[in-house]
Short mmCIF file of C-alpha atoms in Angstrom, two decimals:
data_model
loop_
_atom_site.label_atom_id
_atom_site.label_comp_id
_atom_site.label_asym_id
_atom_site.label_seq_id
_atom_site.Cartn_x
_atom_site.Cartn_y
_atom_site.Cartn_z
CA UNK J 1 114.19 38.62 -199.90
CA UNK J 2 112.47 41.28 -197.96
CA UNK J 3 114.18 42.01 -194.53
CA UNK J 4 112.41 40.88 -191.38
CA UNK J 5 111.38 43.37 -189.24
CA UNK J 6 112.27 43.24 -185.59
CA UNK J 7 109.43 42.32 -183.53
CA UNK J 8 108.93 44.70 -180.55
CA UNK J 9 107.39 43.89 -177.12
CA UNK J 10 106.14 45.56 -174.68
CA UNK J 11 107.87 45.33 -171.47
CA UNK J 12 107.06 42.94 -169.22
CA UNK J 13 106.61 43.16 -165.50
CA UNK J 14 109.16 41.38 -163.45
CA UNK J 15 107.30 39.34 -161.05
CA UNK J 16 109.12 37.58 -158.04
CA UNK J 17 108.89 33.62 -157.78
CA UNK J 18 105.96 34.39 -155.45
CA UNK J 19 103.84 35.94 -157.73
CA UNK J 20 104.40 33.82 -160.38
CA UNK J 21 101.15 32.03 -161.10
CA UNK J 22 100.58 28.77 -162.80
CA UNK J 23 99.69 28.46 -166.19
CA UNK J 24 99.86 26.46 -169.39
CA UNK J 25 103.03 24.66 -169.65
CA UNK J 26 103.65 25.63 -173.44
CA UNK J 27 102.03 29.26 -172.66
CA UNK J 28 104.69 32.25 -172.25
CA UNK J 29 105.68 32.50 -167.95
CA UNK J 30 104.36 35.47 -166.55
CA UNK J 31 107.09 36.41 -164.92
CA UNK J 32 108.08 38.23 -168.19
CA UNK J 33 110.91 36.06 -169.39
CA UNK J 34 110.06 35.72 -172.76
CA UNK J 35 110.58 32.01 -172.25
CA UNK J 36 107.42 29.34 -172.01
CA UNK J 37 106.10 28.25 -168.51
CA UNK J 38 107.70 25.30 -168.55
CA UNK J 39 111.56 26.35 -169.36
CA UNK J 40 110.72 28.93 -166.85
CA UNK J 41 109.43 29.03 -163.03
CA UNK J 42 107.32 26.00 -164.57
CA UNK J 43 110.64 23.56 -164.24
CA UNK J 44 110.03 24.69 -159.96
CA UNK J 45 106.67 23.77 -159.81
CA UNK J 46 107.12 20.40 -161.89
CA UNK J 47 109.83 19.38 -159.88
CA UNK J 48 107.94 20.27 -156.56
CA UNK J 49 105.01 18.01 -157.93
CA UNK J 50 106.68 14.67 -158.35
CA UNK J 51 109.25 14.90 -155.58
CA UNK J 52 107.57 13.19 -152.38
CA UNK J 53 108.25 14.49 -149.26
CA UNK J 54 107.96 11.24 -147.19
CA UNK J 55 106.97 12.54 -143.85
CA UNK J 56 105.17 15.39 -144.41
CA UNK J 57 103.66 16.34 -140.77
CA UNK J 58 107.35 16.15 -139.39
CA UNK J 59 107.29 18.69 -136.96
CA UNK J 60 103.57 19.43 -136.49
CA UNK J 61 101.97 18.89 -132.76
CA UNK J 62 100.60 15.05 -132.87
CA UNK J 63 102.70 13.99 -135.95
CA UNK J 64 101.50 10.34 -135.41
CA UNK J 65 97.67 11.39 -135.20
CA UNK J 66 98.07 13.19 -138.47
CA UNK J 67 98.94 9.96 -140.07
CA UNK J 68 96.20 7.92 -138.04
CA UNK J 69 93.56 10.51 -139.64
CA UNK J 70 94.90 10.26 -142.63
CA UNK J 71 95.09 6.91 -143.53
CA UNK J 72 92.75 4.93 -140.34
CA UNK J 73 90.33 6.89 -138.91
CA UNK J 74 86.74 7.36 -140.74
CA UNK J 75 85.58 9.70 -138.75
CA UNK J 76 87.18 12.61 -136.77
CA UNK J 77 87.82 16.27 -136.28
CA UNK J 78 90.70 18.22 -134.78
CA UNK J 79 90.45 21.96 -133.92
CA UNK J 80 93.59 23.58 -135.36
CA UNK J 81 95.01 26.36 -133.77
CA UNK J 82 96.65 28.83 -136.32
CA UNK J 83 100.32 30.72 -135.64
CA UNK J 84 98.68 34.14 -135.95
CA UNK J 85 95.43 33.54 -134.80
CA UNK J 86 91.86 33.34 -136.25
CA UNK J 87 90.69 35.82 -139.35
CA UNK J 88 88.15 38.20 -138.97
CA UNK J 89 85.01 36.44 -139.57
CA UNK J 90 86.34 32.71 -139.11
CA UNK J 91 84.97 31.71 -135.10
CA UNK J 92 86.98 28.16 -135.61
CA UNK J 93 89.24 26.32 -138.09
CA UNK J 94 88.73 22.14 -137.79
CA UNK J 95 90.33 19.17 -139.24
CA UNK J 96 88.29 16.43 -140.80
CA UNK J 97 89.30 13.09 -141.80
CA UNK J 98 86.77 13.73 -144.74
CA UNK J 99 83.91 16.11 -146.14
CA UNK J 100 80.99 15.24 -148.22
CA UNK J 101 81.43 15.07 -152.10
CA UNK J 102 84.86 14.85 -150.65
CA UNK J 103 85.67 18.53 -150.75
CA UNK J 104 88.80 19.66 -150.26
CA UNK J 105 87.73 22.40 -147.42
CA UNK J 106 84.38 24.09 -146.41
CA UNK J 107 83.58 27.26 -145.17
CA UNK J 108 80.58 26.89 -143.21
CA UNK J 109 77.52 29.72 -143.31
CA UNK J 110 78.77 31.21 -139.99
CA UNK J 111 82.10 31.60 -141.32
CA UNK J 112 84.29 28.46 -139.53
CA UNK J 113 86.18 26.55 -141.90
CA UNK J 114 86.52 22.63 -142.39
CA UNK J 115 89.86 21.13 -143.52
CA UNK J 116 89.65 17.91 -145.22
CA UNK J 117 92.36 15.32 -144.61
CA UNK J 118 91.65 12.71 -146.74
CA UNK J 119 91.78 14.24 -150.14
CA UNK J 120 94.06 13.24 -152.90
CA UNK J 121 96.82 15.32 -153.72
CA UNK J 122 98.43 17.05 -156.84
CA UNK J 123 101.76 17.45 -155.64
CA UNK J 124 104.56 15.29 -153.41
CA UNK J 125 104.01 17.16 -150.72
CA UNK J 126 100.34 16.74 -148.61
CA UNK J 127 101.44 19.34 -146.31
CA UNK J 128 101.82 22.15 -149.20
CA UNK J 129 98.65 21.16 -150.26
CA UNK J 130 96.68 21.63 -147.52
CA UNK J 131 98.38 24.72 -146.65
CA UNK J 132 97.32 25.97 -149.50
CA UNK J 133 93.50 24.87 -149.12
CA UNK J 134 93.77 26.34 -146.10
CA UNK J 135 94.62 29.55 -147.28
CA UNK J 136 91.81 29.44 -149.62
CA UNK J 137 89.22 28.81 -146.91
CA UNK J 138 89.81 31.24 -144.68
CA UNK J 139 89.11 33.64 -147.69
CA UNK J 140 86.04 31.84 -149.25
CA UNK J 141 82.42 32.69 -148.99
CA UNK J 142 81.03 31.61 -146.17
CA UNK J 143 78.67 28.59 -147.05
CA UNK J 144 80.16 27.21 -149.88
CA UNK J 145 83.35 24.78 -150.34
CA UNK J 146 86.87 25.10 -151.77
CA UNK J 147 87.74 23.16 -154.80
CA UNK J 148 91.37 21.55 -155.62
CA UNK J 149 93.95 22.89 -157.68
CA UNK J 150 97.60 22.18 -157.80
CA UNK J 151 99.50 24.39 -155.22
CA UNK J 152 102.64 26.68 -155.64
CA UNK J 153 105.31 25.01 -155.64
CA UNK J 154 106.72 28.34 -153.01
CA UNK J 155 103.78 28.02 -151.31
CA UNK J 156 103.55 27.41 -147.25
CA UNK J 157 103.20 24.62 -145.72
CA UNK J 158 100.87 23.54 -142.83
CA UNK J 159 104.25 24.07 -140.62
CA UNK J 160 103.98 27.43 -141.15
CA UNK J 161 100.49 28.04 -141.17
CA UNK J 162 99.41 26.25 -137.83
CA UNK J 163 100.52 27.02 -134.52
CA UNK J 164 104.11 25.15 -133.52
CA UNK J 165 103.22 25.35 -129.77
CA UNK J 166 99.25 24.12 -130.24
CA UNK J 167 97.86 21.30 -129.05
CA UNK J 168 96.19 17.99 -131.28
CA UNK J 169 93.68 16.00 -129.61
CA UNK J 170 91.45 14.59 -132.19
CA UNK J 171 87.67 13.21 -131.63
CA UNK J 172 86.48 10.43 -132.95
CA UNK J 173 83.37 10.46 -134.17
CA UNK J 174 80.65 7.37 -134.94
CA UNK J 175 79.65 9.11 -137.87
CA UNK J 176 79.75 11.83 -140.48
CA UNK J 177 77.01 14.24 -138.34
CA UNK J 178 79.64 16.73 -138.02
CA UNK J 179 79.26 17.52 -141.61
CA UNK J 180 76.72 19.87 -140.68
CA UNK J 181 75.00 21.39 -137.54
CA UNK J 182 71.67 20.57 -138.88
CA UNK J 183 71.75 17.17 -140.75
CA UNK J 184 67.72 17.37 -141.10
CA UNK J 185 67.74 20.12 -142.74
CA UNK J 186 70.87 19.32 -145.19
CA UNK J 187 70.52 19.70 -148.99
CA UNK J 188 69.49 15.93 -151.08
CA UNK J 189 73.18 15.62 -152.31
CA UNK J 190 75.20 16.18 -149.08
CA UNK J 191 72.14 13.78 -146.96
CA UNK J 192 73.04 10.84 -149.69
CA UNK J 193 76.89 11.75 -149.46
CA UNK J 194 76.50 11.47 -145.48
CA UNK J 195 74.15 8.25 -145.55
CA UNK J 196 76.94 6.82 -147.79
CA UNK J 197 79.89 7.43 -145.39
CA UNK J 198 77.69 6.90 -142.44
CA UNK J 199 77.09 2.64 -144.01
CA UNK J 200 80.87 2.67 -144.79
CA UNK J 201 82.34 3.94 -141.37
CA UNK J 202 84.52 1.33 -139.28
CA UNK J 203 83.66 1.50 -135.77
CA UNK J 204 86.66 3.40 -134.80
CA UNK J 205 87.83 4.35 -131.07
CA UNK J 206 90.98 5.81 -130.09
CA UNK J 207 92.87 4.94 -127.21
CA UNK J 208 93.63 6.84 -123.71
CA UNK J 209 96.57 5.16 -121.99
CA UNK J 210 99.34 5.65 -124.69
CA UNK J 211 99.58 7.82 -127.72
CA UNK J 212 98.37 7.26 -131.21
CA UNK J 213 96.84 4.22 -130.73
CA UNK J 214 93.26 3.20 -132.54
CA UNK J 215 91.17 0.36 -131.89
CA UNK J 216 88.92 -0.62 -134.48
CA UNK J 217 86.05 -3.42 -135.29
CA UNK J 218 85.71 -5.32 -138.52
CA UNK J 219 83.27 -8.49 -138.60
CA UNK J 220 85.64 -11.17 -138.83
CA UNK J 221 87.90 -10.18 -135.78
CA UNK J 222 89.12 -6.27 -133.86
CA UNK J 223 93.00 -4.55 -134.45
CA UNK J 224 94.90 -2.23 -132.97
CA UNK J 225 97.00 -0.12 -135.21
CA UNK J 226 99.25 2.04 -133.41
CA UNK J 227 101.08 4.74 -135.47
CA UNK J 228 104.48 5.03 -133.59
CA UNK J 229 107.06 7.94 -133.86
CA UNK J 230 110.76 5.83 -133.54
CA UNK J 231 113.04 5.29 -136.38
CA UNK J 232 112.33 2.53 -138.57
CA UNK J 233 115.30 0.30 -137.89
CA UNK J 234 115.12 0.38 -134.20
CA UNK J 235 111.82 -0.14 -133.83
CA UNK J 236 111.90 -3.38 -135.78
CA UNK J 237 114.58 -4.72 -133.94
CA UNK J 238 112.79 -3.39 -130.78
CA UNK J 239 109.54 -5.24 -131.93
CA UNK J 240 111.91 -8.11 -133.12
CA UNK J 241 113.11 -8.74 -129.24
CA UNK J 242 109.70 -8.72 -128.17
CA UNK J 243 108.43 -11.50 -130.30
CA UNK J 244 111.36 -13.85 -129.76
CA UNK J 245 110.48 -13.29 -126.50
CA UNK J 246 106.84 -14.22 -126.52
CA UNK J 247 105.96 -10.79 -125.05
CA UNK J 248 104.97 -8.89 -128.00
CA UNK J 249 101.18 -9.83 -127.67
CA UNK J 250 98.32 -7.80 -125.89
CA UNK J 251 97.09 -10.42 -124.14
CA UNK J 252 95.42 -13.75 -124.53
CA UNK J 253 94.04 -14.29 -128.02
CA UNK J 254 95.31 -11.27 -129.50
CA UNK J 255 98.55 -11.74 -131.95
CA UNK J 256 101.02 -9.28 -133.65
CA UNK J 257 100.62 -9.79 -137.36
CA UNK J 258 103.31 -6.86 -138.48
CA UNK J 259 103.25 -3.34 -139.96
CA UNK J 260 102.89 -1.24 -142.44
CA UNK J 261 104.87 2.25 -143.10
CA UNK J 262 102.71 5.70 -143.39
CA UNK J 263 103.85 8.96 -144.51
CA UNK J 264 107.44 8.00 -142.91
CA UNK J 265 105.87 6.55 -139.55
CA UNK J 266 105.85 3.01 -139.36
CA UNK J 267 102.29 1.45 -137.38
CA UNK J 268 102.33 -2.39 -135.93
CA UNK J 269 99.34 -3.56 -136.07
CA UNK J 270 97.66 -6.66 -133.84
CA UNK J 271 95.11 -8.65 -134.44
CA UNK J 272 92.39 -8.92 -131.35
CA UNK J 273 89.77 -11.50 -130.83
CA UNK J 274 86.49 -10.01 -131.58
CA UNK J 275 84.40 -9.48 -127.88
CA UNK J 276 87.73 -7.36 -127.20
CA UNK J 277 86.55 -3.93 -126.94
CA UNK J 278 88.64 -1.32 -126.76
CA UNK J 279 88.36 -0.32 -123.15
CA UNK J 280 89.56 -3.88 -122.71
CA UNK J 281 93.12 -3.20 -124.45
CA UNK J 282 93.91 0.19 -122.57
CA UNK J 283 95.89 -2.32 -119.57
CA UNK J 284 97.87 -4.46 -122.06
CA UNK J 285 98.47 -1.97 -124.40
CA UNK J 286 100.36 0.41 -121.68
CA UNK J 287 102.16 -2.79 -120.84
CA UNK J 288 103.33 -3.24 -124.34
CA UNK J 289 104.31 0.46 -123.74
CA UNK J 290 106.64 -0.31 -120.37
CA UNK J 291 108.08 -3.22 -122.66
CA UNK J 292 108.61 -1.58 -125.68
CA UNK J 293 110.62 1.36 -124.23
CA UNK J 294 112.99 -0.95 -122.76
CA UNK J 295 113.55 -3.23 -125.96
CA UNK J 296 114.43 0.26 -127.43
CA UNK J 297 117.36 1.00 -125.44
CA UNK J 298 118.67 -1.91 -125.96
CA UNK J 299 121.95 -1.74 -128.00
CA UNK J 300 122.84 -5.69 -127.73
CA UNK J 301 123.30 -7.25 -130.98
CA UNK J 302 119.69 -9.22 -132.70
CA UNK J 303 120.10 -12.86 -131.37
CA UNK J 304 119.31 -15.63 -134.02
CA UNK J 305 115.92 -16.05 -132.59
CA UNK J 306 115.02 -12.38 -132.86
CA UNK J 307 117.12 -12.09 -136.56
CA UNK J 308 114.13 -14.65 -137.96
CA UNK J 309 111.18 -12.53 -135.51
CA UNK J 310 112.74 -9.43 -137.42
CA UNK J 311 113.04 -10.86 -140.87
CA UNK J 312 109.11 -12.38 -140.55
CA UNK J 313 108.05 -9.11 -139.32
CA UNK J 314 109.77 -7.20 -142.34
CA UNK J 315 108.48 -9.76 -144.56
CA UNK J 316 104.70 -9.03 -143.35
CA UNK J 317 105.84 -4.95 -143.94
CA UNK J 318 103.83 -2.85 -146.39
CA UNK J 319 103.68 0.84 -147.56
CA UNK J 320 100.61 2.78 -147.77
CA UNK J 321 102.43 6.27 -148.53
#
């Protein structure tokens, strides 16, 4: 039996985990291994996929807005301020809740870039994701949009992108218009995308007095849905004591109906007769505030009353992220 020859290879470049792109899990890992993708640096990236990072704006300016625009708001934009400033070339960098054909990210003809929000993901980790968008936008033509692909799993994140000390003060818009500066003049496709979202947008306003706080209008009755920043536990109990109390309403007709947990917030949520506008709950709801802060700091143990408040309030509990 004739002798096998040994195969020879040509050496391979040693790439760092940073360079190491992503390819086809069965395909050899460029890193020069000799090993396939997926016995290699592809085990990282897997691994980053499917592990969820449950709050992922923890430590960003206006956590609890990022999870409003996320999962409440139709409509809005943020201005982002970057850590090391603005690009060559790029006059702005915004946050939208969404962006026609739902793009991940636009760069605009004069150069500014659009950041979509509510896009799904490929990994556990929105904030890697959108860093990574991000990245690509500030690089992209101008006047055309960035498509998705999976991130690095070493990628950045938006923590480390956007500027720690920065400020977050979204605005709410009625409508999609801010899709482009001249919505006359937009292409067929994007004017049937925005006509779309325009007939689907909740009337949507966001509150003054206290932080993270949206009023919005359906046709059977108004909410408020207030994304709040305290731990889980205590705030129930908090929110517990109020409603054994008969003081965790907003005012006459209005009723707290319970919760639901978001990207590792957790947002009460109150139902609101329908002629309440929401310049009406500003006073009540920076009551509920005054109230609320001192239910919090209380350490006394959940009476029987405010043990079945808690327990219908957990039971009325669900998870959107």
């Amino acid at each position: 039996m004739a002798k096998k020859r040994p195969q020879t290879k040509g050496k391979q470049p040693q790439l760092t985990d940073g360079q190491v792109p992503v390819v086809g899990a069965r395909e050899p890992c460029p890193c020069g291994s000799g090993r396939r993708y997926k016995a290699c640096h592809g085990r990282a990236a897997a691994h980053a996929a499917t592990e969820l990072v449950h709050r992922p704006f923890e430590g960003l300016p206006g956590e609890g807005d990022w999870v409003a625009l996320r999962e409440l708001v139709p409509a809005a934009t943020v201005e982002l301020p970057l850590k090391d400033g603005l690009p060559d070339g790029v006059p702005s960098v915004s946050l939208a809740t969404v962006l026609p054909m739902a793009w991940p990210a636009l760069r605009r003809d004069d150069g500014s870039v659009l950041l979509g929000l509510q896009n799904d993901t490929a990994s556990g980790d929105i904030s890697r994701d959108l860093a990574d968008t991000l990245q690509r936008a500030l690089t992209a033509e101008p006047g055309s949009p960035v498509q998705a692909r999976r991130a690095p799993a070493d990628g950045p994140r938006l923590q480390d992108l956007l500027d720690p000390e920065g400020t977050f003060e979204p605005i709410v818009h009625t409508g999609f218009e801010f899709w482009v500066p001249d919505s006359e003049n937009a292409s067929t496709e994007v004017s049937a995308s925005l006509e779309r979202a325009n007939a689907a947008a909740i009337p949507t306003v966001r509150l003054t007095g206290v932080d993270c706080a949206y009023w919005c209008e359906t046709p059977d009755k108004n909410h408020l849905r207030w994304v709040m920043p305290h731990p889980e536990e205590q705030l129930l109990d908090a929110l517990a004591r109020l409603h054994a109390a008969g003081t965790s309403s907003l005012g006459e007709g209005t009723r707290l109906v319970g919760s639901f947990r978001a990207h590792g917030l957790t947002v009460p949520v109150w139902d609101l007769p329908t002629g309440m506008g929401a310049e009406d709950i500003e006073k009540p709801a920076a009551e509920f505030a005054e109230r609320l802060a001192t239910a919090l700091d209380s350490e006394a143990p959940l009476t029987p009353e405010e043990r079945r408040a808690r327990g219908g309030l957990t039971n009325r509990q669900v998870t959107l992220s």
